[in-house]
Short mmCIF file of C-alpha atoms and ligand atoms in Angstrom, two decimals:
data_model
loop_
_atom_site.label_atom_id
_atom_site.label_comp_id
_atom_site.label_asym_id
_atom_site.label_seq_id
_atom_site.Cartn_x
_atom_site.Cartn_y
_atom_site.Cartn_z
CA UNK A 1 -96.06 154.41 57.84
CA UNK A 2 -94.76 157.09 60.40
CA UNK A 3 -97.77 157.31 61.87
CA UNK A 4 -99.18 159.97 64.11
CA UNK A 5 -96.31 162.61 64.67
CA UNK A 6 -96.14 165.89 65.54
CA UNK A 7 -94.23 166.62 62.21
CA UNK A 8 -97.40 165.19 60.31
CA UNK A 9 -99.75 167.57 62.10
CA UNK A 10 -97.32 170.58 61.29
CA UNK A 11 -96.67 169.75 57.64
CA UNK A 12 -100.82 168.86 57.03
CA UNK A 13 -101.60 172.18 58.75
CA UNK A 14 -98.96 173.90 56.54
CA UNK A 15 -100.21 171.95 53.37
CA UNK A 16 -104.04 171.86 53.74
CA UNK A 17 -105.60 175.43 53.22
CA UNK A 18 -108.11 176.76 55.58
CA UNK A 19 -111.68 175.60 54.87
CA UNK A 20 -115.18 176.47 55.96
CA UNK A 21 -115.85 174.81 59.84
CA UNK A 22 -117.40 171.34 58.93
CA UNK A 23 -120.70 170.38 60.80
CA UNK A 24 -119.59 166.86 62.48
CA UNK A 25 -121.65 164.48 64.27
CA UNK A 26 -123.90 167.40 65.58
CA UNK A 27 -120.92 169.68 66.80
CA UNK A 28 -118.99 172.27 64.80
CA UNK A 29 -115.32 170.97 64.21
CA UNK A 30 -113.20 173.17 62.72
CA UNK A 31 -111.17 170.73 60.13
CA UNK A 32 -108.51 171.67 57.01
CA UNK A 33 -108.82 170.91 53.55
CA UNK A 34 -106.28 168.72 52.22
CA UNK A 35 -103.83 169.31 49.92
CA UNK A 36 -102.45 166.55 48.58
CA UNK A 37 -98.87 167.08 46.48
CA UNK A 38 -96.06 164.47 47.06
CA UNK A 39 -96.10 161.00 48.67
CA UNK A 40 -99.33 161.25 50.03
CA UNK A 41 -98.27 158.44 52.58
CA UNK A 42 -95.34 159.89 53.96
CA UNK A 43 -96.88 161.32 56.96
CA UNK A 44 -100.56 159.34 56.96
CA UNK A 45 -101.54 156.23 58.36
CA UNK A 46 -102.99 153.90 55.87
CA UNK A 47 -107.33 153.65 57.47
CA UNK A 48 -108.01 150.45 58.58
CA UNK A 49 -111.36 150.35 56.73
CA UNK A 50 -114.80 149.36 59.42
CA UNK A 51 -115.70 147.36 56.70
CA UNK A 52 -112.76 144.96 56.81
CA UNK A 53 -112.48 145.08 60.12
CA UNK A 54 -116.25 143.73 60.88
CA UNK A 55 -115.59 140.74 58.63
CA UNK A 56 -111.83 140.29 60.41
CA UNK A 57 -113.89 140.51 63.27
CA UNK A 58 -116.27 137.71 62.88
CA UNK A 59 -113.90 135.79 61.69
CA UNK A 60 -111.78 136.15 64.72
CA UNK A 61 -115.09 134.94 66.47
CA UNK A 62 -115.59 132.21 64.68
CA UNK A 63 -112.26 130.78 65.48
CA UNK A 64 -111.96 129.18 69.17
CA UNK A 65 -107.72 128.33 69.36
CA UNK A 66 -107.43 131.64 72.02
CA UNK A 67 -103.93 132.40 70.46
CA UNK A 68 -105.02 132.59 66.64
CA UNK A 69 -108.15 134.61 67.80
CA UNK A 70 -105.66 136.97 69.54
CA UNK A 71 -103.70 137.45 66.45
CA UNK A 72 -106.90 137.37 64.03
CA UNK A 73 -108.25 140.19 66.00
CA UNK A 74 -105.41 142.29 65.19
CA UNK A 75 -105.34 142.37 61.65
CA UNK A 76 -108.65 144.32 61.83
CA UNK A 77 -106.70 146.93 62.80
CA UNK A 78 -104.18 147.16 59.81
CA UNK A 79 -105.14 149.65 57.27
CA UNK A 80 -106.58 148.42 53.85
CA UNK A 81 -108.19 149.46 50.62
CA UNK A 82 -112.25 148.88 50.31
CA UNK A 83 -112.91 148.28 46.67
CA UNK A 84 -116.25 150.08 45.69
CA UNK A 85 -116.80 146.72 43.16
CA UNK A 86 -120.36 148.01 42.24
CA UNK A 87 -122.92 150.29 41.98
CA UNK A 88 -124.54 149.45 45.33
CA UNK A 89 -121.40 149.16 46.98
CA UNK A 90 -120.83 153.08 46.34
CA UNK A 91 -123.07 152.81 50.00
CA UNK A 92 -119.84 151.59 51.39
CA UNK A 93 -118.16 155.10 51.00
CA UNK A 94 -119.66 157.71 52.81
CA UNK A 95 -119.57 156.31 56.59
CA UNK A 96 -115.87 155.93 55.97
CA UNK A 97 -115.32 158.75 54.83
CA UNK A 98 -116.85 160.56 58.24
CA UNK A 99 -114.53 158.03 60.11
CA UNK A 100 -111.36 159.09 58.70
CA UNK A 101 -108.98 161.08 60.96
CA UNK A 102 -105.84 163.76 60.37
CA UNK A 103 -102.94 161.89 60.40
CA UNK A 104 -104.53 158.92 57.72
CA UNK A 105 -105.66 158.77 54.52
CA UNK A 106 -108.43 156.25 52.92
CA UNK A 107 -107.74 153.62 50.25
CA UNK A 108 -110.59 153.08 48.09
CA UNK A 109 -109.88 150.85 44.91
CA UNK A 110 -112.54 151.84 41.34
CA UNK A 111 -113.36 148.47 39.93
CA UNK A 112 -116.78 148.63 37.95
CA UNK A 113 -115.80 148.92 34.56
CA UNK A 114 -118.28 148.17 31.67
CA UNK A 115 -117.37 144.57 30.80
CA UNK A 116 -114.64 144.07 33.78
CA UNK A 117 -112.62 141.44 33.62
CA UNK A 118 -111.75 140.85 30.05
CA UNK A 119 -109.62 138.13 30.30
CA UNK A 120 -110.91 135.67 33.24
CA UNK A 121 -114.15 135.17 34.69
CA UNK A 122 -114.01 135.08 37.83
CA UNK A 123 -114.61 138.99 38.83
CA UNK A 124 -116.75 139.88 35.58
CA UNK A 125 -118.94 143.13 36.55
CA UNK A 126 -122.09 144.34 36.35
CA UNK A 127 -122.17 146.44 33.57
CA UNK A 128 -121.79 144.66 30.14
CA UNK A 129 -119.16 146.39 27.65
CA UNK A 130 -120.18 149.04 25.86
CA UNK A 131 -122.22 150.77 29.20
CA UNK A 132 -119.73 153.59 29.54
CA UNK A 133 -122.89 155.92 30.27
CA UNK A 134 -124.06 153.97 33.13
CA UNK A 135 -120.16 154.02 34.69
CA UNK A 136 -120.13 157.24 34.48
CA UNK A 137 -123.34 158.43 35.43
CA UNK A 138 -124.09 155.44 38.07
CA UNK A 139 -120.75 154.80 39.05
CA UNK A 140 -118.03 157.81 38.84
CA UNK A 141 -120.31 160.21 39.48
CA UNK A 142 -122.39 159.82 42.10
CA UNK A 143 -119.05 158.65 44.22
CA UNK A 144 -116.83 162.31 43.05
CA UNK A 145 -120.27 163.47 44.29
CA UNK A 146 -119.71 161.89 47.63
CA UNK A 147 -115.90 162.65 48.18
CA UNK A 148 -116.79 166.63 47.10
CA UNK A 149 -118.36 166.92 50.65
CA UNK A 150 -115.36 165.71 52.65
CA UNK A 151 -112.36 167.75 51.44
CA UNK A 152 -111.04 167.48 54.37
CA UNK A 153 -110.26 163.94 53.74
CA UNK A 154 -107.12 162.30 52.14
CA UNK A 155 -108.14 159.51 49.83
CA UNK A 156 -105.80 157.39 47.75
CA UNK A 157 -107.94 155.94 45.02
CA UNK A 158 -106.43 152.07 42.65
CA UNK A 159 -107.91 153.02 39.40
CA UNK A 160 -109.63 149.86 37.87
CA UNK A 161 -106.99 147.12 38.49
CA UNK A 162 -106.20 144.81 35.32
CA UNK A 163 -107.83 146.94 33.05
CA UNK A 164 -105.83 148.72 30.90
CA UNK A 165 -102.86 145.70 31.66
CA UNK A 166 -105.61 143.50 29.54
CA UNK A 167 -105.17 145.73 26.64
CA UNK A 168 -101.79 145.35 26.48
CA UNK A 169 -101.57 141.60 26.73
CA UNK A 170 -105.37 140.29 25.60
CA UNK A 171 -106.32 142.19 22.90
CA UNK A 172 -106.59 139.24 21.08
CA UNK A 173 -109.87 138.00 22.95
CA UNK A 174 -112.98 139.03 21.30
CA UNK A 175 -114.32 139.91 25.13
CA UNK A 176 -111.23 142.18 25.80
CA UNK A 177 -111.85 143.85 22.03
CA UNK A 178 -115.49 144.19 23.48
CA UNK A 179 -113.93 145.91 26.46
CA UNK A 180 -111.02 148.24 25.19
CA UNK A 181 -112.92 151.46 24.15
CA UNK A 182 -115.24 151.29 26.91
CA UNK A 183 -111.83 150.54 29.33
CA UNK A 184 -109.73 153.88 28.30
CA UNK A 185 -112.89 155.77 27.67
CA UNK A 186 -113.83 154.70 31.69
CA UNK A 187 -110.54 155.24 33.26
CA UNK A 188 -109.69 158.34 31.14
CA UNK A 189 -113.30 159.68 32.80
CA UNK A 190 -112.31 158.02 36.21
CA UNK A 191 -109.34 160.36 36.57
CA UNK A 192 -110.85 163.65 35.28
CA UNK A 193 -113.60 163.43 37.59
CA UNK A 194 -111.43 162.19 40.47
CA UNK A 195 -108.96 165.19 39.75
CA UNK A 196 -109.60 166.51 43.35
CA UNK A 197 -107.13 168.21 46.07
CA UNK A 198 -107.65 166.15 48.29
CA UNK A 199 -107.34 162.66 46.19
CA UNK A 200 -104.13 160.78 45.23
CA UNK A 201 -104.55 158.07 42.14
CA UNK A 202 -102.21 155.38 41.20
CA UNK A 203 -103.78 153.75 37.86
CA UNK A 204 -103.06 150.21 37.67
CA UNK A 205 -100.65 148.13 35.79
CA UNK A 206 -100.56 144.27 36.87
CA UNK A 207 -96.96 143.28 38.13
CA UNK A 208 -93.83 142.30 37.17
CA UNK A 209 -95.19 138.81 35.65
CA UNK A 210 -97.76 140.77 33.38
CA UNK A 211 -96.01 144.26 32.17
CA UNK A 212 -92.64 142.91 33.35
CA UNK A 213 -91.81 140.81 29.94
CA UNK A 214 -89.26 143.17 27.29
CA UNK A 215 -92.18 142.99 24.58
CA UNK A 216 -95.07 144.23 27.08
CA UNK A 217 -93.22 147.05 28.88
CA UNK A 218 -92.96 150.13 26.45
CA UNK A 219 -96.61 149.36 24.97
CA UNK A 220 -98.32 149.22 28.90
CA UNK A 221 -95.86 152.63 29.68
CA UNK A 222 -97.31 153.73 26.53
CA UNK A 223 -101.16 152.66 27.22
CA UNK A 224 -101.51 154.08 30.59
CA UNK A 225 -99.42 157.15 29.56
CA UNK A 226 -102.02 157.46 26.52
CA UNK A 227 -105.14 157.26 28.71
CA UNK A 228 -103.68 159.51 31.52
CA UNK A 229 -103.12 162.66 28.70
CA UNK A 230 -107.17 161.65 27.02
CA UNK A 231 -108.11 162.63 30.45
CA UNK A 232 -105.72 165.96 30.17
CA UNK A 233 -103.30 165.15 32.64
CA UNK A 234 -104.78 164.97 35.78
CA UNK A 235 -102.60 166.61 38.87
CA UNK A 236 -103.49 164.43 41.26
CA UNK A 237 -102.44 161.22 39.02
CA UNK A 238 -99.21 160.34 41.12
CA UNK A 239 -98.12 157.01 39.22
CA UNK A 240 -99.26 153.16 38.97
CA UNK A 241 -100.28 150.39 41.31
CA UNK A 242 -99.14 147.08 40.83
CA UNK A 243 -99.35 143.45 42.58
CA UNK A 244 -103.14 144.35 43.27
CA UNK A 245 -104.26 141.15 44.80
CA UNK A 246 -101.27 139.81 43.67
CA UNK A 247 -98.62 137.45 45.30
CA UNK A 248 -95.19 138.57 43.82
CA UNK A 249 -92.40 139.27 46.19
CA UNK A 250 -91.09 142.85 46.62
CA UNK A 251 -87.13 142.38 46.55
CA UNK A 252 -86.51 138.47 46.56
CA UNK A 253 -83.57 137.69 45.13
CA UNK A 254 -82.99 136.01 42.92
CA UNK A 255 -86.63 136.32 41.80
CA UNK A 256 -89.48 133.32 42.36
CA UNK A 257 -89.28 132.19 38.21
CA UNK A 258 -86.06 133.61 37.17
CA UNK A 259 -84.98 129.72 36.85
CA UNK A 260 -87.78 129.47 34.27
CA UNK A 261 -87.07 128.78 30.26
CA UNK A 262 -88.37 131.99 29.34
CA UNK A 263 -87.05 134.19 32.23
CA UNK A 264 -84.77 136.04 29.81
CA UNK A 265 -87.44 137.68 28.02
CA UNK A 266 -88.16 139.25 31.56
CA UNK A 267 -85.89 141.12 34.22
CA UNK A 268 -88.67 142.28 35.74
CA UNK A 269 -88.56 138.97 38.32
CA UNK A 270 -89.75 140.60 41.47
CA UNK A 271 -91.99 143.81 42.19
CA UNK A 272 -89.12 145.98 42.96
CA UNK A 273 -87.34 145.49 39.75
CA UNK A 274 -90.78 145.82 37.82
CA UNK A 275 -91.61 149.47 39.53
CA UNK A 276 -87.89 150.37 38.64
CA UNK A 277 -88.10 149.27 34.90
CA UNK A 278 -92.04 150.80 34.58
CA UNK A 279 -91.67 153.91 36.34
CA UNK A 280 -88.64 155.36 33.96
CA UNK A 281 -90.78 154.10 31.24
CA UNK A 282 -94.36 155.52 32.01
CA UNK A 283 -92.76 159.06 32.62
CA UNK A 284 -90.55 159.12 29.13
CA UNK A 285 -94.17 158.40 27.81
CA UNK A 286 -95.48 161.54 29.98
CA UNK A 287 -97.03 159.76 33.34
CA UNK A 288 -96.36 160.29 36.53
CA UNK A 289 -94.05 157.49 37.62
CA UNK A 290 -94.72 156.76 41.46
CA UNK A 291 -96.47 153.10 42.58
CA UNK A 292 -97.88 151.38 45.65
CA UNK A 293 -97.72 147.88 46.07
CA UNK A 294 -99.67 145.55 47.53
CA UNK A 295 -98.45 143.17 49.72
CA UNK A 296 -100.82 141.95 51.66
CA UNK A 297 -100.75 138.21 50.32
CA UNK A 298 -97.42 138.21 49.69
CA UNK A 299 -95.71 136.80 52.46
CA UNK A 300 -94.72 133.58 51.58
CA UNK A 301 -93.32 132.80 48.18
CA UNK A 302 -92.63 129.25 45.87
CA UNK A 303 -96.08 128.59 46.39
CA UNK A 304 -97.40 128.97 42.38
CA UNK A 305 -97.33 126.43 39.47
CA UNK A 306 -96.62 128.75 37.20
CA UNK A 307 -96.38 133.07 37.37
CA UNK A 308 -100.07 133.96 35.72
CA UNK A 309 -101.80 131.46 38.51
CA UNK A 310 -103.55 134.31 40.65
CA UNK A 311 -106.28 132.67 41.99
CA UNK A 312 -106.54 131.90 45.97
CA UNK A 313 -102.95 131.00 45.75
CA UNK A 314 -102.85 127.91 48.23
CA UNK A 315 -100.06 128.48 51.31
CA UNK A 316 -100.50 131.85 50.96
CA UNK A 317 -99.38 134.10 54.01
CA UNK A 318 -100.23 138.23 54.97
CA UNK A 319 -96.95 140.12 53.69
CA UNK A 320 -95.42 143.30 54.84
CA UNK A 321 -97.76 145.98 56.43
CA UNK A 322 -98.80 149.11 55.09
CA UNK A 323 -95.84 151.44 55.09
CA UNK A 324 -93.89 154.72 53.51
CA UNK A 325 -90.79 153.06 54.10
CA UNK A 326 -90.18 151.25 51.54
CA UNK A 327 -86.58 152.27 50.32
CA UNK A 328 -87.14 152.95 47.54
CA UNK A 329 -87.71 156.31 46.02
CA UNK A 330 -90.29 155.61 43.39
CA UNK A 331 -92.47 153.44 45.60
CA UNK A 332 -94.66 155.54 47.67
CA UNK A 333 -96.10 153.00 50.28
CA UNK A 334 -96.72 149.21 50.19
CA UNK A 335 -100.31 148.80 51.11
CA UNK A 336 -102.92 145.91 51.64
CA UNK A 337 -105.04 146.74 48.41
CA UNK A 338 -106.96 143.07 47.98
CA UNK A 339 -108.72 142.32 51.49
CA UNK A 340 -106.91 138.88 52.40
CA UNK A 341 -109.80 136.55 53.74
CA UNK A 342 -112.19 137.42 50.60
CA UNK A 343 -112.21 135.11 47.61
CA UNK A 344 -110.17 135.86 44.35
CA UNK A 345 -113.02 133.65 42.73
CA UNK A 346 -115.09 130.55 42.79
CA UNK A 347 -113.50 126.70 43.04
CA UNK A 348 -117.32 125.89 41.87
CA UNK A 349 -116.62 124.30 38.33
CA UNK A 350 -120.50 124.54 37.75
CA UNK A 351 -120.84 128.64 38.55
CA UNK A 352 -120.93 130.78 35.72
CA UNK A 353 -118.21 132.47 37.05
CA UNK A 354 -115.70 129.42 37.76
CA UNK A 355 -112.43 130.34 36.14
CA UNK A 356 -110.50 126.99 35.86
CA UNK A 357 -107.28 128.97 37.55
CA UNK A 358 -109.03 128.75 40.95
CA UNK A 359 -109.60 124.85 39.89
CA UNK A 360 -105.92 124.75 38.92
CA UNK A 361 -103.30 122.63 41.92
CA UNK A 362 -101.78 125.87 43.44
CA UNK A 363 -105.49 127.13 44.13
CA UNK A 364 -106.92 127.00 47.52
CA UNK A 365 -110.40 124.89 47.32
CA UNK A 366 -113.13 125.27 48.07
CA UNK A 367 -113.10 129.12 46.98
CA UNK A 368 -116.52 130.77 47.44
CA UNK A 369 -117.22 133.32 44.59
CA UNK A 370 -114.86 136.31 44.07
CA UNK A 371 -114.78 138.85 47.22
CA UNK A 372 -116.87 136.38 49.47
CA UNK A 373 -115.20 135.70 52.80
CA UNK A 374 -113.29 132.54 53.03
CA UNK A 375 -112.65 131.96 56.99
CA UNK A 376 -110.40 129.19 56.04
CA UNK A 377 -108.64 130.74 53.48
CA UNK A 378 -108.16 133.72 56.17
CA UNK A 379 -107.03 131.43 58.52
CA UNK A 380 -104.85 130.53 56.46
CA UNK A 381 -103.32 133.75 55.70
CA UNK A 382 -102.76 134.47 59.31
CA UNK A 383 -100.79 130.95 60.58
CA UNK A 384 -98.21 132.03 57.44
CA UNK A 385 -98.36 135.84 57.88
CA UNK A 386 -94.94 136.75 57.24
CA UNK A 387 -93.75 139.13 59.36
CA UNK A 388 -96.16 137.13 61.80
CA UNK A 389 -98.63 138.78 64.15
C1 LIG B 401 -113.87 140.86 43.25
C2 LIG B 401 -114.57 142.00 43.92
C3 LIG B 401 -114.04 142.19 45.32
C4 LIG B 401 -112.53 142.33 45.28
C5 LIG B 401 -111.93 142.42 46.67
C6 LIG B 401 -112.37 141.08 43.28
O1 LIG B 401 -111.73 139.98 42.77
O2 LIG B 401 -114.30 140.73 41.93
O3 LIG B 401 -115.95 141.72 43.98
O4 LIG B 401 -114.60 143.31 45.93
O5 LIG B 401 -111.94 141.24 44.62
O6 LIG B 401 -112.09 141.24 47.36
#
């Protein structure tokens, strides 16, 4: 990210059309709509979220070695996505939104799907499949509702990580059958409503281990593609998100399991490859082809049994910081888009929603449910963060 420059200011003023003075904390403040067309990122600072920050912030309390604390107490300041994971959590939205300055731009991740989490169990919703009134009346709407009274706000919005990746690759579970109509009828909704100026929205599709194999990457080019035109082509679609809460490397070389028997049925063997194969891919199909990855767990790699393990990865470290310079022309930013310190999902073999991949060697135990804090696991995170703090 190039931060705060005068250039930014210039090219936001020149972009963002004049709007109505916005009433602000009691005083008149005379603010721009926003515009958003290209790499939304280019000139915005990825918003380091209060909401991440007050749980980096305890943590860094609760830990008494003075030098960790030091370095804890500066990732609350790195910018990260907030994932509005429920219906109550929609509460989560509007104070950020009046905290957001020029010069950045929110992250926000939509993950409440009717019968989320098709495939695992460990992050199953609140709404059972088939509720695709309740998302949208409960869920979608209330929070385009929100985001229509700060146009003066740039948002970058994950739509529903893992969804429509499940369709692709688990449509032989009678749970992700459950799922599928209520899945491309919710994201198809998700980015008509969303369709706003000031909104950017990268729909997600897994990572190079998921979409990456020969057999899965034309059908998930052709399944987001698919959704994206039900919705009618949505402007402010710019492309795909991948590695959400994921711990692939960007460019490693040669990639963490090409050594593997069945690496030749997949050259996708690191992120960077995987947005290069996809993006071609999703825009012969008719998409938008322009990602964000996530690297904010990624820092330290040969640490999983096998590709597909994805829970609380054990050794993990913090990976590269948000950033438009990335080098590569298709990937807009790398962000931090799962919230390293909170749980991927319960170690608990007796909780309903144990998955046994957080029981599985590579996992970090004990886990506490899925998006709990785990000060440990934080820890963690920070003693390996590579670059360090
Ligand atoms: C959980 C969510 C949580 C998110 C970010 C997901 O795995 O299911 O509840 O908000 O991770 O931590």
């Amino acid at each position: 990210m190039k931060g705060f420059t005068y250039a930014a200011i210039v090219a936001s003023a020149i972009s963002g059309a004049l709007a109505a003075p916005v009433e602000e904390r009691g005083s008149p403040v005379e603010k721009r709509a926003v515009t958003l067309t290209g790499n939304p990122f280019a000139s915005r600072t990825l918003y380091a979220n209060s909401y991440y920050a007050s749980e980096v912030s305890a943590a860094a309390a609760a830990i008494t070695d003075t030098a960790l604390k030091a370095k804890a107490s500066k990732v609350a300041s790195v910018g990260s996505f907030l994932w509005l994971d429920n219906i109550a959590n929609i509460a989560k939205l509007e104070p950020e939104l009046k905290l957001i300055k020029d010069g950045e731009i929110g992250g926000f991740v939509i993950y409440d799907l009717p019968g989320r989490d098709c495939a695992a169990k460990a992050s199953n919703g609140e709404l059972a499949a088939g509720d695709i009134a309740t998302y949208k009346s409960s869920y979608i709407d209330p929070i385009v509702a929100i985001i229509k009274k700060y146009p003066n706000v740039a948002l970058a919005l994950i739509i529903e990580p893992d969804s429509l990746p499940n369709l692709v690759t688990n449509d032989d579970l009678a749970t992700c059958q459950a799922s599928a109509d209520g899945y491309k009828a919710g994201v198809a909704y998700a980015l008509q409503q969303l369709n706003l100026p000031n909104v950017a929205m990268y729909v997600d599709a897994g990572h190079g281990g998921w979409l990456g194999w020969d057999a899965n990457l034309k059908p998930g080019a052709q399944m987001l593609a698919d959704v994206y035109k039900t919705a009618g082509s949505p402007k402010q679609v710019r492309g795909f998100s991948t590695n959400i809460a994921g711990w692939n490397a960007w460019d490693l070389t040669p990639g963490e399991f090409s050594t593997t028997s069945d690496a030749q049925y997949n050259k996708c063997q690191n992120e960077k490859i995987y947005v290069d194969t996809f993006s071609p891919l999703l825009v012969a199909a008719g998409m938008p082809g322009q990602a964000i990855i996530d690297t904010g767990r990624n820092g330290v790699t040969g640490l999983r049994l096998e590709w597909g393990d994805w829970c609380n990865v054990n050794g993990a470290g913090f990976g590269v910081r948000p950033t438009s310079s990335t080098g590569d022309s298709l990937a807009d930013a790398f962000i931090w888009g799962k919230p390293g310190g909170e749980s991927d999902g319960t170690s608990d073999s007796s909780a309903t929603r144990y998955d046994s991949f957080c029981g599985k060697d590579d996992a970090f135990k004990p886990s506490p449910e899925a998006g709990a804090w785990n000060q440990a696991y934080f820890e963690m995170l920070l003693k390996n963060a590579v670059p360090s703090f």
